[in-house]
Amino acid sequence: MSKKNPNRLATLIDHQAFAGSALPQSLSDSMRLYVQATTEIKALLVDCLPEEILNNCWVVGLTSEQLTLSVESVTAANHIRYLQSAYLQVLTEQSITFKQLKQIRVVIANKSTNNNYSKSSSGLSASRSMSVKAHENQALSQNTKRTISQAAEHVTTDENLKKALLSLINS
């Protein structure tokens, strides 16, 4: 019995189907639609969008009236949002696919998809503890001391709170 070699020219989805691990048909169809729409968007907006935004821009949602784009930075998202009406005009005038489009939504995706949750959460807790340590020994500014002093004298009537606020200023 001979072993079958996979077709080197087949797409990844075809390889997965051959192996028995294909995506569900609806997901596969959605992915094809989004890849086609992304290709068309990039071709239509090549003269409008900067190359660094265009290279990292993907269609992640598409209805007849709304297009959802994913970008990697807040700056890119703001750029697209700011010029949304111009991009809408280009897309509706030059493409049958986007003829009825009325809105472009922009979402920001993480740049790195290889980060494990445990790495990011441990890094976050380490940065929090360092930030707490950095703030422990900071002296109060004169403005802050003055504000606390005025609050202790004029705002509060509780003697224990006054003592606590004044001791905070003097420490």
PDB file of C-alpha atoms in Angstrom:
ATOM      1  CA  MET A   1       0.000   0.000   0.000  1.00  0.00           C
ATOM      2  CA  SER A   2       1.548   3.299  -1.052  1.00  0.00           C
ATOM      3  CA  LYS A   3       1.443   6.418   1.054  1.00  0.00           C
ATOM      4  CA  LYS A   4      -0.282   9.411  -0.587  1.00  0.00           C
ATOM      5  CA  ASN A   5       1.749  12.594  -0.795  1.00  0.00           C
ATOM      6  CA  PRO A   6      -0.138  15.857  -0.280  1.00  0.00           C
ATOM      7  CA  ASN A   7      -0.452  18.215  -3.223  1.00  0.00           C
ATOM      8  CA  ARG A   8       2.162  20.926  -2.705  1.00  0.00           C
ATOM      9  CA  LEU A   9       0.158  23.417  -4.787  1.00  0.00           C
ATOM     10  CA  ALA A  10      -3.076  23.026  -2.824  1.00  0.00           C
ATOM     11  CA  THR A  11      -4.256  25.738  -0.458  1.00  0.00           C
ATOM     12  CA  LEU A  12      -4.082  25.340   3.311  1.00  0.00           C
ATOM     13  CA  ILE A  13      -7.823  24.734   3.508  1.00  0.00           C
ATOM     14  CA  ASP A  14      -7.519  21.964   0.908  1.00  0.00           C
ATOM     15  CA  HIS A  15      -4.715  20.358   2.937  1.00  0.00           C
ATOM     16  CA  GLN A  16      -6.847  20.531   6.063  1.00  0.00           C
ATOM     17  CA  ALA A  17      -9.822  19.025   4.247  1.00  0.00           C
ATOM     18  CA  PHE A  18      -7.579  16.211   2.978  1.00  0.00           C
ATOM     19  CA  ALA A  19      -6.456  15.622   6.548  1.00  0.00           C
ATOM     20  CA  GLY A  20     -10.045  15.622   7.805  1.00  0.00           C
ATOM     21  CA  SER A  21      -9.740  18.866   9.753  1.00  0.00           C
ATOM     22  CA  ALA A  22     -11.421  21.379   7.471  1.00  0.00           C
ATOM     23  CA  LEU A  23     -13.096  24.496   8.769  1.00  0.00           C
ATOM     24  CA  PRO A  24     -16.876  24.434   8.901  1.00  0.00           C
ATOM     25  CA  GLN A  25     -18.321  25.485   5.541  1.00  0.00           C
ATOM     26  CA  SER A  26     -19.932  28.696   6.847  1.00  0.00           C
ATOM     27  CA  LEU A  27     -16.663  29.807   8.453  1.00  0.00           C
ATOM     28  CA  SER A  28     -14.730  28.923   5.342  1.00  0.00           C
ATOM     29  CA  ASP A  29     -17.174  30.911   3.178  1.00  0.00           C
ATOM     30  CA  SER A  30     -16.919  33.925   5.510  1.00  0.00           C
ATOM     31  CA  MET A  31     -13.152  33.757   5.409  1.00  0.00           C
ATOM     32  CA  ARG A  32     -13.126  33.659   1.599  1.00  0.00           C
ATOM     33  CA  LEU A  33     -15.532  36.624   1.473  1.00  0.00           C
ATOM     34  CA  TYR A  34     -13.364  38.667   3.853  1.00  0.00           C
ATOM     35  CA  VAL A  35     -10.152  37.804   2.003  1.00  0.00           C
ATOM     36  CA  GLN A  36     -11.739  38.790  -1.326  1.00  0.00           C
ATOM     37  CA  ALA A  37     -13.096  42.016   0.173  1.00  0.00           C
ATOM     38  CA  THR A  38      -9.687  42.802   1.695  1.00  0.00           C
ATOM     39  CA  THR A  39      -7.996  42.297  -1.658  1.00  0.00           C
ATOM     40  CA  GLU A  40     -10.545  44.532  -3.373  1.00  0.00           C
ATOM     41  CA  ILE A  41     -10.306  47.236  -0.651  1.00  0.00           C
ATOM     42  CA  LYS A  42      -6.520  47.296  -0.916  1.00  0.00           C
ATOM     43  CA  ALA A  43      -6.695  47.602  -4.705  1.00  0.00           C
ATOM     44  CA  LEU A  44      -9.253  50.427  -4.556  1.00  0.00           C
ATOM     45  CA  LEU A  45      -7.580  52.404  -1.769  1.00  0.00           C
ATOM     46  CA  VAL A  46      -3.974  51.961  -2.871  1.00  0.00           C
ATOM     47  CA  ASP A  47      -3.803  55.626  -3.900  1.00  0.00           C
ATOM     48  CA  CYS A  48      -5.697  56.891  -0.846  1.00  0.00           C
ATOM     49  CA  LEU A  49      -4.225  55.080   2.150  1.00  0.00           C
ATOM     50  CA  PRO A  50      -0.568  55.162   3.230  1.00  0.00           C
ATOM     51  CA  GLU A  51       1.242  51.890   2.533  1.00  0.00           C
ATOM     52  CA  GLU A  52       1.901  51.088   6.226  1.00  0.00           C
ATOM     53  CA  ILE A  53      -1.831  51.310   6.969  1.00  0.00           C
ATOM     54  CA  LEU A  54      -2.812  49.410   3.827  1.00  0.00           C
ATOM     55  CA  ASN A  55      -0.444  46.531   4.608  1.00  0.00           C
ATOM     56  CA  ASN A  56      -2.026  45.965   8.023  1.00  0.00           C
ATOM     57  CA  CYS A  57      -5.665  46.573   7.116  1.00  0.00           C
ATOM     58  CA  TRP A  58      -8.095  43.623   6.937  1.00  0.00           C
ATOM     59  CA  VAL A  59     -11.828  43.268   6.383  1.00  0.00           C
ATOM     60  CA  VAL A  60     -13.298  41.553   9.450  1.00  0.00           C
ATOM     61  CA  GLY A  61     -16.958  42.294   8.852  1.00  0.00           C
ATOM     62  CA  LEU A  62     -19.086  43.062   5.828  1.00  0.00           C
ATOM     63  CA  THR A  63     -22.777  43.686   5.317  1.00  0.00           C
ATOM     64  CA  SER A  64     -24.457  45.465   2.448  1.00  0.00           C
ATOM     65  CA  GLU A  65     -24.333  48.775   4.354  1.00  0.00           C
ATOM     66  CA  GLN A  66     -21.399  48.417   6.749  1.00  0.00           C
ATOM     67  CA  LEU A  67     -17.749  47.516   6.316  1.00  0.00           C
ATOM     68  CA  THR A  68     -15.627  46.674   9.362  1.00  0.00           C
ATOM     69  CA  LEU A  69     -11.871  47.065   8.990  1.00  0.00           C
ATOM     70  CA  SER A  70      -9.220  45.871  11.407  1.00  0.00           C
ATOM     71  CA  VAL A  71      -5.992  47.845  11.776  1.00  0.00           C
ATOM     72  CA  GLU A  72      -3.044  47.534  14.158  1.00  0.00           C
ATOM     73  CA  SER A  73      -2.781  51.026  15.606  1.00  0.00           C
ATOM     74  CA  VAL A  74      -4.904  53.810  16.990  1.00  0.00           C
ATOM     75  CA  THR A  75      -3.240  56.206  14.559  1.00  0.00           C
ATOM     76  CA  ALA A  76      -4.313  54.104  11.568  1.00  0.00           C
ATOM     77  CA  ALA A  77      -7.852  53.818  12.949  1.00  0.00           C
ATOM     78  CA  ASN A  78      -8.075  57.572  13.467  1.00  0.00           C
ATOM     79  CA  HIS A  79      -6.755  58.197   9.955  1.00  0.00           C
ATOM     80  CA  ILE A  80      -9.428  55.973   8.422  1.00  0.00           C
ATOM     81  CA  ARG A  81     -12.176  57.425  10.622  1.00  0.00           C
ATOM     82  CA  TYR A  82     -11.158  60.979   9.754  1.00  0.00           C
ATOM     83  CA  LEU A  83     -11.274  60.337   6.009  1.00  0.00           C
ATOM     84  CA  GLN A  84     -14.174  57.873   6.137  1.00  0.00           C
ATOM     85  CA  SER A  85     -16.456  59.890   3.844  1.00  0.00           C
ATOM     86  CA  ALA A  86     -13.781  60.137   1.139  1.00  0.00           C
ATOM     87  CA  TYR A  87     -13.070  56.400   1.347  1.00  0.00           C
ATOM     88  CA  LEU A  88     -16.795  55.623   1.238  1.00  0.00           C
ATOM     89  CA  GLN A  89     -17.127  57.702  -1.904  1.00  0.00           C
ATOM     90  CA  VAL A  90     -14.224  55.893  -3.604  1.00  0.00           C
ATOM     91  CA  LEU A  91     -15.567  52.467  -2.647  1.00  0.00           C
ATOM     92  CA  THR A  92     -19.181  53.121  -3.647  1.00  0.00           C
ATOM     93  CA  GLU A  93     -18.246  54.713  -6.966  1.00  0.00           C
ATOM     94  CA  GLN A  94     -15.604  52.216  -8.077  1.00  0.00           C
ATOM     95  CA  SER A  95     -16.908  48.873  -6.856  1.00  0.00           C
ATOM     96  CA  ILE A  96     -20.084  46.869  -7.326  1.00  0.00           C
ATOM     97  CA  THR A  97     -19.356  44.972  -4.099  1.00  0.00           C
ATOM     98  CA  PHE A  98     -19.452  48.149  -2.005  1.00  0.00           C
ATOM     99  CA  LYS A  99     -22.140  50.015  -3.987  1.00  0.00           C
ATOM    100  CA  GLN A 100     -24.623  50.236  -1.050  1.00  0.00           C
ATOM    101  CA  LEU A 101     -22.023  50.877   1.632  1.00  0.00           C
ATOM    102  CA  LYS A 102     -22.984  53.598   4.110  1.00  0.00           C
ATOM    103  CA  GLN A 103     -20.536  53.203   6.979  1.00  0.00           C
ATOM    104  CA  ILE A 104     -16.998  52.088   7.712  1.00  0.00           C
ATOM    105  CA  ARG A 105     -16.257  50.822  11.208  1.00  0.00           C
ATOM    106  CA  VAL A 106     -12.674  50.463  12.345  1.00  0.00           C
ATOM    107  CA  VAL A 107     -11.444  48.145  15.083  1.00  0.00           C
ATOM    108  CA  ILE A 108      -7.934  47.878  16.453  1.00  0.00           C
ATOM    109  CA  ALA A 109      -6.357  44.430  16.574  1.00  0.00           C
ATOM    110  CA  ASN A 110      -3.393  43.423  18.682  1.00  0.00           C
ATOM    111  CA  LYS A 111      -0.130  43.495  16.773  1.00  0.00           C
ATOM    112  CA  SER A 112       1.082  40.208  18.187  1.00  0.00           C
ATOM    113  CA  THR A 113      -1.178  37.174  18.219  1.00  0.00           C
ATOM    114  CA  ASN A 114       1.498  34.884  19.667  1.00  0.00           C
ATOM    115  CA  ASN A 115       1.304  36.295  23.191  1.00  0.00           C
ATOM    116  CA  ASN A 116       0.039  33.848  25.772  1.00  0.00           C
ATOM    117  CA  TYR A 117      -2.469  35.126  28.279  1.00  0.00           C
ATOM    118  CA  SER A 118      -0.248  34.031  31.157  1.00  0.00           C
ATOM    119  CA  LYS A 119       2.695  36.053  29.825  1.00  0.00           C
ATOM    120  CA  SER A 120       0.631  39.189  29.403  1.00  0.00           C
ATOM    121  CA  SER A 121      -1.103  38.863  32.766  1.00  0.00           C
ATOM    122  CA  SER A 122       2.162  38.240  34.643  1.00  0.00           C
ATOM    123  CA  GLY A 123       3.753  41.198  32.866  1.00  0.00           C
ATOM    124  CA  LEU A 124       0.767  43.332  33.788  1.00  0.00           C
ATOM    125  CA  SER A 125       0.957  42.387  37.457  1.00  0.00           C
ATOM    126  CA  ALA A 126       4.716  43.069  37.483  1.00  0.00           C
ATOM    127  CA  SER A 127       4.214  46.500  35.938  1.00  0.00           C
ATOM    128  CA  ARG A 128       1.454  47.269  38.475  1.00  0.00           C
ATOM    129  CA  SER A 129       3.682  46.345  41.407  1.00  0.00           C
ATOM    130  CA  MET A 130       6.512  48.499  40.033  1.00  0.00           C
ATOM    131  CA  SER A 131       4.104  51.405  39.559  1.00  0.00           C
ATOM    132  CA  VAL A 132       2.851  51.042  43.149  1.00  0.00           C
ATOM    133  CA  LYS A 133       6.439  50.977  44.429  1.00  0.00           C
ATOM    134  CA  ALA A 134       7.268  54.070  42.399  1.00  0.00           C
ATOM    135  CA  HIS A 135       4.378  55.982  43.953  1.00  0.00           C
ATOM    136  CA  GLU A 136       5.014  54.862  47.558  1.00  0.00           C
ATOM    137  CA  ASN A 137       7.916  57.214  48.235  1.00  0.00           C
ATOM    138  CA  GLN A 138       6.828  60.240  46.248  1.00  0.00           C
ATOM    139  CA  ALA A 139       6.467  63.411  48.266  1.00  0.00           C
ATOM    140  CA  LEU A 140       3.324  65.474  47.937  1.00  0.00           C
ATOM    141  CA  SER A 141       3.602  68.638  45.923  1.00  0.00           C
ATOM    142  CA  GLN A 142       3.048  72.009  47.611  1.00  0.00           C
ATOM    143  CA  ASN A 143      -0.171  72.449  45.672  1.00  0.00           C
ATOM    144  CA  THR A 144      -1.485  69.084  46.880  1.00  0.00           C
ATOM    145  CA  LYS A 145      -0.486  69.854  50.464  1.00  0.00           C
ATOM    146  CA  ARG A 146      -2.280  73.195  50.270  1.00  0.00           C
ATOM    147  CA  THR A 147      -5.439  71.574  48.850  1.00  0.00           C
ATOM    148  CA  ILE A 148      -5.478  68.898  51.567  1.00  0.00           C
ATOM    149  CA  SER A 149      -4.849  71.517  54.253  1.00  0.00           C
ATOM    150  CA  GLN A 150      -7.725  73.692  53.034  1.00  0.00           C
ATOM    151  CA  ALA A 151     -10.026  70.677  52.867  1.00  0.00           C
ATOM    152  CA  ALA A 152      -9.074  69.709  56.417  1.00  0.00           C
ATOM    153  CA  GLU A 153      -9.691  73.215  57.765  1.00  0.00           C
ATOM    154  CA  HIS A 154     -12.746  74.338  55.813  1.00  0.00           C
ATOM    155  CA  VAL A 155     -14.572  71.328  54.406  1.00  0.00           C
ATOM    156  CA  THR A 156     -14.638  68.571  56.977  1.00  0.00           C
ATOM    157  CA  THR A 157     -16.115  68.716  60.483  1.00  0.00           C
ATOM    158  CA  ASP A 158     -14.888  65.279  61.569  1.00  0.00           C
ATOM    159  CA  GLU A 159     -11.950  65.753  63.958  1.00  0.00           C
ATOM    160  CA  ASN A 160     -10.415  62.325  63.258  1.00  0.00           C
ATOM    161  CA  LEU A 161     -10.460  63.027  59.511  1.00  0.00           C
ATOM    162  CA  LYS A 162      -8.841  66.444  60.096  1.00  0.00           C
ATOM    163  CA  LYS A 163      -6.061  64.837  62.138  1.00  0.00           C
ATOM    164  CA  ALA A 164      -5.506  62.165  59.468  1.00  0.00           C
ATOM    165  CA  LEU A 165      -5.346  64.729  56.646  1.00  0.00           C
ATOM    166  CA  LEU A 166      -2.946  66.974  58.571  1.00  0.00           C
ATOM    167  CA  SER A 167      -0.719  64.016  59.459  1.00  0.00           C
ATOM    168  CA  LEU A 168      -0.666  63.080  55.777  1.00  0.00           C
ATOM    169  CA  ILE A 169       0.648  66.520  54.917  1.00  0.00           C
ATOM    170  CA  ASN A 170       3.339  66.407  57.608  1.00  0.00           C
ATOM    171  CA  SER A 171       4.637  62.909  56.810  1.00  0.00           C
TER     172      SER A 171
END
